[in-house]
PDB file of C-alpha atoms in Angstrom:
ATOM      1  CA  MET A   1     -61.966   0.587  51.336  1.00  0.00           C
ATOM      2  CA  SER A   2     -63.009   4.136  52.428  1.00  0.00           C
ATOM      3  CA  GLU A   3     -60.521   6.767  51.610  1.00  0.00           C
ATOM      4  CA  ILE A   4     -57.802   7.608  54.165  1.00  0.00           C
ATOM      5  CA  LYS A   5     -58.083  11.362  55.289  1.00  0.00           C
ATOM      6  CA  LEU A   6     -55.765  11.409  58.325  1.00  0.00           C
ATOM      7  CA  ILE A   7     -52.462   9.749  59.289  1.00  0.00           C
ATOM      8  CA  VAL A   8     -51.368  10.108  62.770  1.00  0.00           C
ATOM      9  CA  GLY A   9     -47.880   9.566  64.000  1.00  0.00           C
ATOM     10  CA  LEU A  10     -47.625   8.842  67.743  1.00  0.00           C
ATOM     11  CA  GLY A  11     -44.810  10.019  70.124  1.00  0.00           C
ATOM     12  CA  ASN A  12     -44.084  12.143  73.099  1.00  0.00           C
ATOM     13  CA  PRO A  13     -43.365  15.740  72.706  1.00  0.00           C
ATOM     14  CA  GLY A  14     -40.141  17.612  73.686  1.00  0.00           C
ATOM     15  CA  ALA A  15     -36.308  17.271  72.976  1.00  0.00           C
ATOM     16  CA  LYS A  16     -36.083  14.746  75.785  1.00  0.00           C
ATOM     17  CA  TYR A  17     -38.056  11.981  74.001  1.00  0.00           C
ATOM     18  CA  GLU A  18     -37.141  12.924  70.187  1.00  0.00           C
ATOM     19  CA  GLY A  19     -34.854  10.033  69.526  1.00  0.00           C
ATOM     20  CA  THR A  20     -36.637   7.411  71.813  1.00  0.00           C
ATOM     21  CA  ARG A  21     -38.421   4.311  70.235  1.00  0.00           C
ATOM     22  CA  HIS A  22     -41.733   5.384  71.432  1.00  0.00           C
ATOM     23  CA  ASN A  23     -41.581   8.063  68.823  1.00  0.00           C
ATOM     24  CA  ALA A  24     -41.409   5.808  65.878  1.00  0.00           C
ATOM     25  CA  GLY A  25     -44.809   6.692  64.589  1.00  0.00           C
ATOM     26  CA  GLU A  26     -43.999  10.403  64.494  1.00  0.00           C
ATOM     27  CA  TRP A  27     -40.788   9.677  62.588  1.00  0.00           C
ATOM     28  CA  LEU A  28     -42.972   8.000  60.021  1.00  0.00           C
ATOM     29  CA  VAL A  29     -45.231  10.992  59.606  1.00  0.00           C
ATOM     30  CA  ASN A  30     -42.234  13.397  59.441  1.00  0.00           C
ATOM     31  CA  GLU A  31     -40.912  11.244  56.667  1.00  0.00           C
ATOM     32  CA  ILE A  32     -44.214  11.324  54.790  1.00  0.00           C
ATOM     33  CA  ALA A  33     -44.258  15.048  55.200  1.00  0.00           C
ATOM     34  CA  ARG A  34     -40.885  15.313  53.889  1.00  0.00           C
ATOM     35  CA  SER A  35     -41.568  13.208  50.885  1.00  0.00           C
ATOM     36  CA  HIS A  36     -44.529  15.411  50.001  1.00  0.00           C
ATOM     37  CA  ASN A  37     -42.508  18.583  50.518  1.00  0.00           C
ATOM     38  CA  VAL A  38     -44.782  19.920  53.352  1.00  0.00           C
ATOM     39  CA  SER A  39     -43.916  20.975  56.874  1.00  0.00           C
ATOM     40  CA  LEU A  40     -45.735  20.074  60.005  1.00  0.00           C
ATOM     41  CA  LYS A  41     -46.712  23.289  61.949  1.00  0.00           C
ATOM     42  CA  ASP A  42     -47.945  23.713  65.431  1.00  0.00           C
ATOM     43  CA  ASP A  43     -51.871  23.866  65.420  1.00  0.00           C
ATOM     44  CA  ASN A  44     -53.076  24.408  68.922  1.00  0.00           C
ATOM     45  CA  LYS A  45     -56.540  23.838  67.868  1.00  0.00           C
ATOM     46  CA  TYR A  46     -55.844  20.140  67.207  1.00  0.00           C
ATOM     47  CA  LEU A  47     -53.297  19.774  70.019  1.00  0.00           C
ATOM     48  CA  GLY A  48     -50.628  18.700  67.604  1.00  0.00           C
ATOM     49  CA  LYS A  49     -48.367  19.556  64.512  1.00  0.00           C
ATOM     50  CA  THR A  50     -50.547  19.249  61.301  1.00  0.00           C
ATOM     51  CA  ALA A  51     -49.947  19.464  57.654  1.00  0.00           C
ATOM     52  CA  LYS A  52     -51.915  18.597  54.558  1.00  0.00           C
ATOM     53  CA  ILE A  53     -50.721  16.511  51.648  1.00  0.00           C
ATOM     54  CA  SER A  54     -52.182  15.966  48.157  1.00  0.00           C
ATOM     55  CA  THR A  55     -52.525  12.362  47.220  1.00  0.00           C
ATOM     56  CA  ALA A  56     -54.294  10.396  44.331  1.00  0.00           C
ATOM     57  CA  LEU A  57     -57.309  10.209  46.733  1.00  0.00           C
ATOM     58  CA  GLY A  58     -57.425  13.852  47.556  1.00  0.00           C
ATOM     59  CA  ASP A  59     -56.057  15.857  50.549  1.00  0.00           C
ATOM     60  CA  VAL A  60     -55.035  13.978  53.580  1.00  0.00           C
ATOM     61  CA  TRP A  61     -54.150  15.382  56.972  1.00  0.00           C
ATOM     62  CA  LEU A  62     -50.995  14.570  58.697  1.00  0.00           C
ATOM     63  CA  LEU A  63     -51.134  14.878  62.388  1.00  0.00           C
ATOM     64  CA  VAL A  64     -48.410  14.597  65.337  1.00  0.00           C
ATOM     65  CA  PRO A  65     -50.005  15.073  68.665  1.00  0.00           C
ATOM     66  CA  THR A  66     -48.133  17.258  70.827  1.00  0.00           C
ATOM     67  CA  THR A  67     -49.774  15.872  74.019  1.00  0.00           C
ATOM     68  CA  PHE A  68     -48.156  13.024  75.946  1.00  0.00           C
ATOM     69  CA  MET A  69     -48.636   9.686  74.317  1.00  0.00           C
ATOM     70  CA  ASN A  70     -51.395   8.449  76.797  1.00  0.00           C
ATOM     71  CA  LEU A  71     -53.594  11.577  75.745  1.00  0.00           C
ATOM     72  CA  SER A  72     -52.904  11.077  71.879  1.00  0.00           C
ATOM     73  CA  GLY A  73     -56.688  10.530  71.521  1.00  0.00           C
ATOM     74  CA  LYS A  74     -57.425  14.166  72.458  1.00  0.00           C
ATOM     75  CA  ALA A  75     -55.598  15.416  69.310  1.00  0.00           C
ATOM     76  CA  VAL A  76     -56.966  12.640  66.945  1.00  0.00           C
ATOM     77  CA  GLY A  77     -60.455  13.352  68.354  1.00  0.00           C
ATOM     78  CA  ALA A  78     -60.201  17.127  67.969  1.00  0.00           C
ATOM     79  CA  LEU A  79     -59.138  16.856  64.344  1.00  0.00           C
ATOM     80  CA  ALA A  80     -61.441  13.865  63.337  1.00  0.00           C
ATOM     81  CA  ASN A  81     -64.520  15.323  64.941  1.00  0.00           C
ATOM     82  CA  PHE A  82     -63.930  18.729  63.276  1.00  0.00           C
ATOM     83  CA  PHE A  83     -63.595  17.249  59.742  1.00  0.00           C
ATOM     84  CA  ARG A  84     -66.076  14.326  60.398  1.00  0.00           C
ATOM     85  CA  ILE A  85     -63.358  11.904  59.717  1.00  0.00           C
ATOM     86  CA  GLN A  86     -64.460   8.206  60.485  1.00  0.00           C
ATOM     87  CA  PRO A  87     -62.133   5.746  62.290  1.00  0.00           C
ATOM     88  CA  GLU A  88     -61.887   3.775  59.009  1.00  0.00           C
ATOM     89  CA  GLN A  89     -60.495   6.766  57.272  1.00  0.00           C
ATOM     90  CA  ILE A  90     -57.576   7.045  59.800  1.00  0.00           C
ATOM     91  CA  ILE A  91     -54.150   5.420  59.819  1.00  0.00           C
ATOM     92  CA  VAL A  92     -52.297   5.557  63.129  1.00  0.00           C
ATOM     93  CA  ALA A  93     -48.481   4.942  62.971  1.00  0.00           C
ATOM     94  CA  HIS A  94     -46.824   3.761  66.228  1.00  0.00           C
ATOM     95  CA  ASP A  95     -44.133   1.813  67.695  1.00  0.00           C
ATOM     96  CA  GLU A  96     -44.799  -1.968  67.987  1.00  0.00           C
ATOM     97  CA  LEU A  97     -42.934  -4.110  70.716  1.00  0.00           C
ATOM     98  CA  ASP A  98     -44.076  -7.573  69.151  1.00  0.00           C
ATOM     99  CA  LEU A  99     -42.241  -6.848  65.819  1.00  0.00           C
ATOM    100  CA  PRO A 100     -38.532  -6.984  65.323  1.00  0.00           C
ATOM    101  CA  CYS A 101     -36.379  -3.811  64.221  1.00  0.00           C
ATOM    102  CA  GLY A 102     -36.689  -3.392  60.495  1.00  0.00           C
ATOM    103  CA  VAL A 103     -40.175  -4.671  60.089  1.00  0.00           C
ATOM    104  CA  ALA A 104     -43.325  -2.655  59.757  1.00  0.00           C
ATOM    105  CA  LYS A 105     -46.901  -3.817  59.168  1.00  0.00           C
ATOM    106  CA  ILE A 106     -50.171  -2.476  58.132  1.00  0.00           C
ATOM    107  CA  LYS A 107     -53.339  -3.871  59.686  1.00  0.00           C
ATOM    108  CA  GLN A 108     -56.985  -2.796  60.394  1.00  0.00           C
ATOM    109  CA  GLY A 109     -58.628  -2.980  63.801  1.00  0.00           C
ATOM    110  CA  GLY A 110     -57.380  -4.947  66.759  1.00  0.00           C
ATOM    111  CA  GLY A 111     -56.792  -4.077  70.389  1.00  0.00           C
ATOM    112  CA  HIS A 112     -54.252  -1.613  71.976  1.00  0.00           C
ATOM    113  CA  GLY A 113     -51.762  -4.227  73.102  1.00  0.00           C
ATOM    114  CA  GLY A 114     -51.096  -2.406  76.151  1.00  0.00           C
ATOM    115  CA  HIS A 115     -49.956   0.667  73.963  1.00  0.00           C
ATOM    116  CA  ASN A 116     -51.216   3.806  75.815  1.00  0.00           C
ATOM    117  CA  GLY A 117     -51.515   6.029  72.823  1.00  0.00           C
ATOM    118  CA  LEU A 118     -53.674   3.360  70.984  1.00  0.00           C
ATOM    119  CA  LYS A 119     -55.608   2.841  74.197  1.00  0.00           C
ATOM    120  CA  ASP A 120     -56.619   6.578  74.261  1.00  0.00           C
ATOM    121  CA  ILE A 121     -57.451   6.834  70.679  1.00  0.00           C
ATOM    122  CA  ILE A 122     -59.660   3.859  70.904  1.00  0.00           C
ATOM    123  CA  ALA A 123     -61.531   5.406  73.872  1.00  0.00           C
ATOM    124  CA  VAL A 124     -61.778   8.816  72.196  1.00  0.00           C
ATOM    125  CA  LEU A 125     -63.283   7.293  69.078  1.00  0.00           C
ATOM    126  CA  GLY A 126     -66.009   5.682  71.162  1.00  0.00           C
ATOM    127  CA  ASN A 127     -64.412   2.326  71.368  1.00  0.00           C
ATOM    128  CA  ASN A 128     -64.296   1.959  67.635  1.00  0.00           C
ATOM    129  CA  LYS A 129     -61.019   0.086  66.772  1.00  0.00           C
ATOM    130  CA  ASN A 130     -61.509   0.072  62.976  1.00  0.00           C
ATOM    131  CA  PHE A 131     -58.733   2.482  62.209  1.00  0.00           C
ATOM    132  CA  TYR A 132     -55.721   1.342  60.310  1.00  0.00           C
ATOM    133  CA  ARG A 133     -52.376   0.921  61.931  1.00  0.00           C
ATOM    134  CA  ILE A 134     -48.841   1.005  60.787  1.00  0.00           C
ATOM    135  CA  ARG A 135     -47.009  -0.854  63.311  1.00  0.00           C
ATOM    136  CA  ILE A 136     -43.322  -0.161  63.316  1.00  0.00           C
ATOM    137  CA  GLY A 137     -41.135  -2.755  65.000  1.00  0.00           C
ATOM    138  CA  ILE A 138     -38.912  -1.600  67.941  1.00  0.00           C
ATOM    139  CA  ASP A 139     -38.147  -5.270  69.230  1.00  0.00           C
ATOM    140  CA  HIS A 140     -39.120  -6.513  72.783  1.00  0.00           C
ATOM    141  CA  PRO A 141     -36.733  -5.990  75.816  1.00  0.00           C
ATOM    142  CA  GLY A 142     -37.758  -9.423  76.795  1.00  0.00           C
ATOM    143  CA  SER A 143     -39.506  -8.759  80.066  1.00  0.00           C
ATOM    144  CA  LYS A 144     -42.656  -6.847  80.875  1.00  0.00           C
ATOM    145  CA  GLU A 145     -40.965  -4.817  83.785  1.00  0.00           C
ATOM    146  CA  LEU A 146     -38.545  -3.456  81.158  1.00  0.00           C
ATOM    147  CA  VAL A 147     -40.943  -2.064  78.645  1.00  0.00           C
ATOM    148  CA  ALA A 148     -41.486   1.346  80.048  1.00  0.00           C
ATOM    149  CA  GLY A 149     -37.868   2.291  80.225  1.00  0.00           C
ATOM    150  CA  TYR A 150     -37.112   0.634  76.872  1.00  0.00           C
ATOM    151  CA  VAL A 151     -39.728   2.489  74.923  1.00  0.00           C
ATOM    152  CA  LEU A 152     -38.457   5.626  76.253  1.00  0.00           C
ATOM    153  CA  SER A 153     -34.738   5.210  75.465  1.00  0.00           C
ATOM    154  CA  LYS A 154     -32.953   5.178  72.145  1.00  0.00           C
ATOM    155  CA  ALA A 155     -32.358   2.354  70.015  1.00  0.00           C
ATOM    156  CA  ALA A 156     -28.856   0.905  69.344  1.00  0.00           C
ATOM    157  CA  PRO A 157     -27.406   2.533  66.108  1.00  0.00           C
ATOM    158  CA  LYS A 158     -27.755  -0.773  64.372  1.00  0.00           C
ATOM    159  CA  ASP A 159     -31.367  -1.158  65.398  1.00  0.00           C
ATOM    160  CA  GLN A 160     -32.011   2.386  64.722  1.00  0.00           C
ATOM    161  CA  GLU A 161     -30.810   1.936  61.109  1.00  0.00           C
ATOM    162  CA  LYS A 162     -33.257  -1.008  60.481  1.00  0.00           C
ATOM    163  CA  ILE A 163     -36.050   0.968  62.091  1.00  0.00           C
ATOM    164  CA  ASN A 164     -35.344   3.977  59.703  1.00  0.00           C
ATOM    165  CA  ALA A 165     -35.272   1.509  56.750  1.00  0.00           C
ATOM    166  CA  ALA A 166     -38.618   0.150  57.769  1.00  0.00           C
ATOM    167  CA  ILE A 167     -39.969   3.704  58.172  1.00  0.00           C
ATOM    168  CA  ASP A 168     -38.645   4.631  54.693  1.00  0.00           C
ATOM    169  CA  GLU A 169     -40.407   1.576  53.098  1.00  0.00           C
ATOM    170  CA  ALA A 170     -43.581   2.324  55.115  1.00  0.00           C
ATOM    171  CA  SER A 171     -43.666   5.870  53.716  1.00  0.00           C
ATOM    172  CA  ARG A 172     -43.293   4.464  50.203  1.00  0.00           C
ATOM    173  CA  CYS A 173     -46.101   1.919  50.969  1.00  0.00           C
ATOM    174  CA  VAL A 174     -48.368   4.912  52.177  1.00  0.00           C
ATOM    175  CA  ASP A 175     -48.004   6.292  48.614  1.00  0.00           C
ATOM    176  CA  VAL A 176     -48.757   2.818  47.122  1.00  0.00           C
ATOM    177  CA  LEU A 177     -51.927   2.787  49.331  1.00  0.00           C
ATOM    178  CA  PHE A 178     -53.036   6.256  47.930  1.00  0.00           C
ATOM    179  CA  LYS A 179     -52.485   4.928  44.208  1.00  0.00           C
ATOM    180  CA  ASP A 180     -53.248   1.233  44.258  1.00  0.00           C
ATOM    181  CA  GLY A 181     -55.221   0.570  47.503  1.00  0.00           C
ATOM    182  CA  VAL A 182     -54.604  -0.806  50.909  1.00  0.00           C
ATOM    183  CA  VAL A 183     -54.190  -4.434  49.845  1.00  0.00           C
ATOM    184  CA  LYS A 184     -51.242  -3.799  47.621  1.00  0.00           C
ATOM    185  CA  ALA A 185     -49.684  -1.432  50.348  1.00  0.00           C
ATOM    186  CA  THR A 186     -50.277  -4.072  52.902  1.00  0.00           C
ATOM    187  CA  ASN A 187     -48.734  -6.887  50.963  1.00  0.00           C
ATOM    188  CA  ARG A 188     -45.690  -4.906  50.112  1.00  0.00           C
ATOM    189  CA  LEU A 189     -45.161  -3.468  53.608  1.00  0.00           C
ATOM    190  CA  ASN A 190     -45.822  -6.876  55.299  1.00  0.00           C
ATOM    191  CA  SER A 191     -43.324  -8.755  53.305  1.00  0.00           C
ATOM    192  CA  PHE A 192     -40.480  -6.108  53.941  1.00  0.00           C
ATOM    193  CA  LYS A 193     -37.557  -6.788  56.259  1.00  0.00           C
ATOM    194  CA  ALA A 194     -34.514  -4.604  56.625  1.00  0.00           C
ATOM    195  CA  GLU A 195     -31.288  -6.431  56.710  1.00  0.00           C
TER     196      GLU A 195
END
């Protein structure tokens, strides 16, 4: 496994979107920053909020793009190109409709599944899909027509508790990944389910 150098948390900027399901990726990066005692700071050069954490594998960048979701690739591209970070060295945390609340999974590669943030990142990385994803379950509203409104609204308190539990576990698994590798981290996170 190549070393992870960048962890990106996807969301939409601004108070209006702060607590909405689509920002689950950002919540994870905020949690990783908190557990490493660093603060994400606005960094216009990389079109986002950034911080650096020290890990068993060396320094790793944290990035929360401050562009809208469908332009997330701009921020990822700016930072990755500047530091010559390869797609295989990137983890993107994002909300996932196809997983229930309380579940998060690590996987490498794959399509964008209609997720506009992923779509833009894949395009900016020259159609290279080899980055890792931490998919944070937010459940599906049941019908395609409802998706847009659903991801931009807040989860019910019980669902939010489960999402928070999955994010907490995902943050711990990121530390496992740095210490013991991606397989151990994946096995642990992929078998977790918040009750």
